[in-house]
CSV table of C-alpha atoms and ligand atoms in Angstrom, one decimal:
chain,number,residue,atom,x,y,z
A,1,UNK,CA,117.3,98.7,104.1
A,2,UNK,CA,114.9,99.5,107.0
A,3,UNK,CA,114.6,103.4,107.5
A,4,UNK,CA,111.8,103.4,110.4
A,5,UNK,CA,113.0,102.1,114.0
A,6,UNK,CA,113.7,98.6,112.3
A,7,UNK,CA,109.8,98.4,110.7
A,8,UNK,CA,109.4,97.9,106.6
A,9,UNK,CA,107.6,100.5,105.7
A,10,UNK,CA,105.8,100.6,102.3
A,11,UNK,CA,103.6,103.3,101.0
A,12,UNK,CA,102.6,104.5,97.7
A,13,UNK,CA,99.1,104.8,95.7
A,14,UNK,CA,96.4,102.3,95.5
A,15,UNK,CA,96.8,103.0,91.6
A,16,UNK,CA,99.3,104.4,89.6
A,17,UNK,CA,96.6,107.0,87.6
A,18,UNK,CA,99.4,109.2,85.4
A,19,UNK,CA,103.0,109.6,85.5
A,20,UNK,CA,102.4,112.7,87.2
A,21,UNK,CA,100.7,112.0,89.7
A,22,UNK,CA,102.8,109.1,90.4
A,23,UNK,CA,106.1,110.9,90.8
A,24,UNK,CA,104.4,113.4,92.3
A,25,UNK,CA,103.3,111.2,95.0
A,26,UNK,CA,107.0,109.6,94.9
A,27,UNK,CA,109.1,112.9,95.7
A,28,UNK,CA,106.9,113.5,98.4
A,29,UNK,CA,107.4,110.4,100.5
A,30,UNK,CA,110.6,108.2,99.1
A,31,UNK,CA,112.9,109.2,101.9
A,32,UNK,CA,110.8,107.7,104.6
A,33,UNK,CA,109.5,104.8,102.4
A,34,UNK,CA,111.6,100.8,102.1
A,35,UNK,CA,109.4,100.1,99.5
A,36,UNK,CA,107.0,101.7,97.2
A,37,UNK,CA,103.9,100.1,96.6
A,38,UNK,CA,102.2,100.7,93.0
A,39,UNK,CA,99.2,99.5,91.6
A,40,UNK,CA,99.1,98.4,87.9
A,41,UNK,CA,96.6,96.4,86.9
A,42,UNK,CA,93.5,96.7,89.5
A,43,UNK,CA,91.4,94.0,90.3
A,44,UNK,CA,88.4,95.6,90.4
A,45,UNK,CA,84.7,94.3,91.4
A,46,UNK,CA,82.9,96.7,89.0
A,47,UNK,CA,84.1,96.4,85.2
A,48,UNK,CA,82.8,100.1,84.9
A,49,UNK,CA,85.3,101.0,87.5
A,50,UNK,CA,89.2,102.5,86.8
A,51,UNK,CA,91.2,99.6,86.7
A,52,UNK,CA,94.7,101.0,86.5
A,53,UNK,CA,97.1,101.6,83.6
A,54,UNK,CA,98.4,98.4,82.6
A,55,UNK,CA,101.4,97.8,80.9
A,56,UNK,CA,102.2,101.9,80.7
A,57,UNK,CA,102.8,102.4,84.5
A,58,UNK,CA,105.5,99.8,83.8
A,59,UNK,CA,107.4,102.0,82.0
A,60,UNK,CA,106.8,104.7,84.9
A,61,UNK,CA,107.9,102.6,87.5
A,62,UNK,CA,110.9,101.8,86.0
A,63,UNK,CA,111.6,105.4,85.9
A,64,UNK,CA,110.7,106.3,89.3
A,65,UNK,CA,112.7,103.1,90.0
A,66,UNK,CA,115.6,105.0,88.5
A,67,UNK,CA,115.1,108.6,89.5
A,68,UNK,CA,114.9,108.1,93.4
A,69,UNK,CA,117.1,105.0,93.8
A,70,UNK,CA,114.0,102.9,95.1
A,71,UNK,CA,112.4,99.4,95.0
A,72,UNK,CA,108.9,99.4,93.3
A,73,UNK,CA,106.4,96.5,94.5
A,74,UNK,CA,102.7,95.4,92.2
A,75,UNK,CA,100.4,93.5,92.6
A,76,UNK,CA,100.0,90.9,90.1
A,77,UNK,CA,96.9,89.1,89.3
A,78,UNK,CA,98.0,86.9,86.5
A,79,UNK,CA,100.9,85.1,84.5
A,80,UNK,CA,100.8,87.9,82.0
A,81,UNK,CA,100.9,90.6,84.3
A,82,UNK,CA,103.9,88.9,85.5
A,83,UNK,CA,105.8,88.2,82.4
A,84,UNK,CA,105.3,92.0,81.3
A,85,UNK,CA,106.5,93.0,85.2
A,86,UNK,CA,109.4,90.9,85.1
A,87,UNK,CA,110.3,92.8,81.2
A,88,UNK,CA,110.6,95.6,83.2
A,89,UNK,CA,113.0,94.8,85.9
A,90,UNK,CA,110.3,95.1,89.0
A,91,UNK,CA,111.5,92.0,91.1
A,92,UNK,CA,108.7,92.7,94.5
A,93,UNK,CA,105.5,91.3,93.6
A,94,UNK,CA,102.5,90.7,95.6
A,95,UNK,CA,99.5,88.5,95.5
A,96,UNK,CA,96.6,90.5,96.0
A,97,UNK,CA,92.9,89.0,98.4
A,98,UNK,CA,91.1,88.0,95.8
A,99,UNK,CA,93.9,86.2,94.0
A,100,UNK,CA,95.0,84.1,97.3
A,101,UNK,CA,91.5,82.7,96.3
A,102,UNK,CA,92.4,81.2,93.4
A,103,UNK,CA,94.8,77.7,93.5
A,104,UNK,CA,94.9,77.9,90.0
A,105,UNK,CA,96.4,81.4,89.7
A,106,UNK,CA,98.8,81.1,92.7
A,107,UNK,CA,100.4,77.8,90.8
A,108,UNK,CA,101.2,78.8,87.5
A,109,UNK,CA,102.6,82.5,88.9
A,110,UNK,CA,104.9,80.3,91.7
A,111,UNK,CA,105.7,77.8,88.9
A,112,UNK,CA,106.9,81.1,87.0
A,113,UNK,CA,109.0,82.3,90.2
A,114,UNK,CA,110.9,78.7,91.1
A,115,UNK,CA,114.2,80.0,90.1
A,116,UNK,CA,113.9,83.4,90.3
A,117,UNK,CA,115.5,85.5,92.9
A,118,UNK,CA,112.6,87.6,93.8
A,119,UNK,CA,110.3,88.7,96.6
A,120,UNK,CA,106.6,87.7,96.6
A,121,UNK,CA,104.2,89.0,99.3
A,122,UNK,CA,101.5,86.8,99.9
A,123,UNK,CA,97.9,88.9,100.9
A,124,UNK,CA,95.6,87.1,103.4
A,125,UNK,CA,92.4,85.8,101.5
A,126,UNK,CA,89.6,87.8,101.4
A,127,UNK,CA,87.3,85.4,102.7
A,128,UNK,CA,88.4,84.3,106.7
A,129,UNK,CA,89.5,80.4,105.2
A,130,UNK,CA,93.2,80.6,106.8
A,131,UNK,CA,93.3,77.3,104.6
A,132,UNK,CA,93.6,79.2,101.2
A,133,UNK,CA,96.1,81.5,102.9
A,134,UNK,CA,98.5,78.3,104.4
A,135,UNK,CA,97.8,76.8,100.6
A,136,UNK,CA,99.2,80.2,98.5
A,137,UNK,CA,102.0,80.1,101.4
A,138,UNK,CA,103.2,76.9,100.5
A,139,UNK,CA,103.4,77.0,97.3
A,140,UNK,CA,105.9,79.7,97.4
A,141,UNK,CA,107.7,78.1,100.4
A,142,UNK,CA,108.5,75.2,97.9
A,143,UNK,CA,110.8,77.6,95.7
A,144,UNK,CA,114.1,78.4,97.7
A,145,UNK,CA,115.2,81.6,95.8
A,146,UNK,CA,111.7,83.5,96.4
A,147,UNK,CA,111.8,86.1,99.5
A,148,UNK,CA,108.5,85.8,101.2
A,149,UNK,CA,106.2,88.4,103.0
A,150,UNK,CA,102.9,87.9,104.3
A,151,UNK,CA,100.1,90.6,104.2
A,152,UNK,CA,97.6,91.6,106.5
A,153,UNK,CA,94.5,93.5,105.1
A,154,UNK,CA,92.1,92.0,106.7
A,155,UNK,CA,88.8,89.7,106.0
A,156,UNK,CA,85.6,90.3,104.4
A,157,UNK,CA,82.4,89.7,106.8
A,158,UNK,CA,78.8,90.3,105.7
A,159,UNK,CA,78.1,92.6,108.3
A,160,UNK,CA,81.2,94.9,108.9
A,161,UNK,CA,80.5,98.2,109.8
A,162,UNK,CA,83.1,100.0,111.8
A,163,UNK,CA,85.8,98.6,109.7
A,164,UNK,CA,85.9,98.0,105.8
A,165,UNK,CA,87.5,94.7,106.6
A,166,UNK,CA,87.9,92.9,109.8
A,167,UNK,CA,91.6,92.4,111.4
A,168,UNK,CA,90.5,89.3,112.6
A,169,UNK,CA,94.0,89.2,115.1
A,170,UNK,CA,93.1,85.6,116.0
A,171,UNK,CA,94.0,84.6,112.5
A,172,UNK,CA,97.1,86.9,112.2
A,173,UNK,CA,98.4,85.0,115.8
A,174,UNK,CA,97.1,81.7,114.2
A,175,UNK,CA,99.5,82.7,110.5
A,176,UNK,CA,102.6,83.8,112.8
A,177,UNK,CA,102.7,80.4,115.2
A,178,UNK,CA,102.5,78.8,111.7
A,179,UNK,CA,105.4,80.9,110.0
A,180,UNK,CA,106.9,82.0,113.0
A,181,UNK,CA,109.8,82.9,110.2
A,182,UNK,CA,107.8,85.0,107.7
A,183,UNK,CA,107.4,88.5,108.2
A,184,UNK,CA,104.0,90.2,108.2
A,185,UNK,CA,103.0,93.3,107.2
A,186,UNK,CA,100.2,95.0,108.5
A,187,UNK,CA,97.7,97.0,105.8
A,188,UNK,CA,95.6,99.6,107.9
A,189,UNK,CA,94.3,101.0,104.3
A,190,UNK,CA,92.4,98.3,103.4
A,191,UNK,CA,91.2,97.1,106.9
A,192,UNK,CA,90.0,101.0,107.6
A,193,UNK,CA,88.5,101.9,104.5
A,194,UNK,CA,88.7,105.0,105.9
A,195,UNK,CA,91.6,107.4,106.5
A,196,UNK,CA,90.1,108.1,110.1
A,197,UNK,CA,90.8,105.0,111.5
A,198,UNK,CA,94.7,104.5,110.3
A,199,UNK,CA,96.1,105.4,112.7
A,200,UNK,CA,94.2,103.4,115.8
A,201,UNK,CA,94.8,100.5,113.7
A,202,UNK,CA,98.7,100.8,113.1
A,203,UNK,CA,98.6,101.2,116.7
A,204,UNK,CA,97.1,98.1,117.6
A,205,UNK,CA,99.0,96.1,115.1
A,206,UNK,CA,102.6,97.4,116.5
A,207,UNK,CA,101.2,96.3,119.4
A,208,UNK,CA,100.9,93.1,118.1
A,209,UNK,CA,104.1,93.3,116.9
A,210,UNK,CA,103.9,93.5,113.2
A,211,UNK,CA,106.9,93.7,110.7
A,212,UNK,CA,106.0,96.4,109.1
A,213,UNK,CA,103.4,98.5,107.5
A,214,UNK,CA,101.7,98.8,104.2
A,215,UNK,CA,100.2,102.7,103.8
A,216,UNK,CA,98.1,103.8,100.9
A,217,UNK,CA,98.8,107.4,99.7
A,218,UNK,CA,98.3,109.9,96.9
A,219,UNK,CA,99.3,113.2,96.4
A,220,UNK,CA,95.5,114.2,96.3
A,221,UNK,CA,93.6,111.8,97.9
A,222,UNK,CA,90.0,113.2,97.7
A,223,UNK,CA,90.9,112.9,93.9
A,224,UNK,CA,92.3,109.8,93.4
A,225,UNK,CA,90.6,107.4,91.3
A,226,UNK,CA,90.2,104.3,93.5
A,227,UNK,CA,90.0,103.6,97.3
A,228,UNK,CA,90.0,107.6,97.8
A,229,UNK,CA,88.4,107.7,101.5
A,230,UNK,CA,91.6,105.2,103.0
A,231,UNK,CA,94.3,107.2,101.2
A,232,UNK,CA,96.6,109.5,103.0
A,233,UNK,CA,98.1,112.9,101.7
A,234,UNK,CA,102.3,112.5,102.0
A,235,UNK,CA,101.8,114.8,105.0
A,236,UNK,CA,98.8,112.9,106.6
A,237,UNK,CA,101.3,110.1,106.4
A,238,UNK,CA,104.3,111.7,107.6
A,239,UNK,CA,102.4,112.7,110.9
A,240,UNK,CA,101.1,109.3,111.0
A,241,UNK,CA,104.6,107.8,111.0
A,242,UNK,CA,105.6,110.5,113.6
A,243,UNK,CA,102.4,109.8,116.1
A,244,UNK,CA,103.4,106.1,116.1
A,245,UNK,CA,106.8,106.7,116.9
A,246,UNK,CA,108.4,105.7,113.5
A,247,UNK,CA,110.2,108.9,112.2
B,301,LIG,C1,95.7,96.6,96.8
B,301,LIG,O1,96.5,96.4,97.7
B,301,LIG,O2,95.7,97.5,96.0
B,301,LIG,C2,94.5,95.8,96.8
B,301,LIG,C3,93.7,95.7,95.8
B,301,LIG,O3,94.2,95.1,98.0
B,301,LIG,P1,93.5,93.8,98.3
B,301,LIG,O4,94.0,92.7,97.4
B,301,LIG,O5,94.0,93.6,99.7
B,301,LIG,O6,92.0,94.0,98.2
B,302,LIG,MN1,93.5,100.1,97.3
């Protein structure tokens, strides 16, 4: 089901922090959200930093799942977090930057999905080596029963300073003449790094004719306890949708 002038949209918080503030955050934005995105397990450069609540915001998804009729998407970073995901009836999964990265990773978590009717949303690298990308891609492509998505968040560079990670659009074109049959999502949250610049980036990548749109947000942003600057409030984001002509 598409709700937004035939775009996917998927919001939801960078982390799930409580139940709270994850239904919270829910109820506010379900009706004009495809897909809710969640973060379980976060993989995070720090080890002092919050890195989500495991195997308990399971349990919360699946309620949320239940309460507002809606399809939950994580981020999963290993087999395990797989196998506990997939014990809780969540069938949208997503390969996060720095797991693209990893050969080893992608195989055994594709080697779990070969018969399984799910989605899998493949992130772009964080470093700009399209290779790595094309090489997560394909070992996907090679199950039949998986439903894939591609994710644009951008690419790490040294010396970025406007943006927290570059768009890079030659690489997006370079992705799509590839896959001309994979959708792409566009994430302005993790390109911006800053809530500011959102909306000039959604722009440009509707533009450029995206699928969709991936949209951090929280119920109280200046709060939350990861990526808190790029987060929108539910009405930051329902004005957002509205100023690009999705609502
Ligand atoms: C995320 O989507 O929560 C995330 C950690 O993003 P990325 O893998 O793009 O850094
Ligand atoms: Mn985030």
């Amino acid at each position: 089901m598409v709700k937004n002038n035939n775009k996917i949209i998927i919001a939801g918080p960078c982390a799930i922090e409580s139940k709270k503030q994850f239904n919270d955050t829910i109820e506010n934005i379900y009706h004009e959200t495809d897909i809710i995105r969640c973060g379980a397990w976060k993989a995070r450069t720090s080890p002092y930093s919050f890195a989500g609540r495991g195997e308990n915001s399971l349990k919360w998804i699946q309620n949320v799942q239940k309460k507002f009729n809606v399809r939950c998407a994580i981020e999963i970073g290993t087999l395990n977090h797989l196998n506990l995901a997939l014990e809780y009836n969540i069938n949208t999964f997503w390969i996060g930057a720095r797991t693209t990265c990893n050969p080893f990773t992608v195989e055994e978590i594709s080697k779990k999905l070969k018969n399984k009717n799910v989605e899998i949303w493949i992130k772009n690298p964080i470093f700009p080596d399209i290779k790595l990308w094309i090489g997560a891609i394909e070992r996907f492509k090679k199950n039949k029963k998986n439903t894939i998505k591609l994710i644009h968040r951008g690419f790490f560079l040294e010396n970025s300073k406007k943006y927290r990670n570059q768009p890079r659009w030659d690489l997006l074109k370079i992705i799509r003449q590839e896959y001309p049959e994979i959708p792409i999502i566009h994430d302005p949250s993790h390109i911006a790094g800053n809530r500011e610049l959102i909306y000039p980036i959604c722009k440009k990548a509707l533009e450029k004719k995206v699928d969709g749109l991936m949209i951090e947000v929280h119920n109280e942003p200046d709060n939350a306890l990861s990526d808190s600057k790029q987060q929108l409030s539910p009405i930051q984001f329902k004005q957002l949708l509205i100023s690009l002509g999705l609502k």
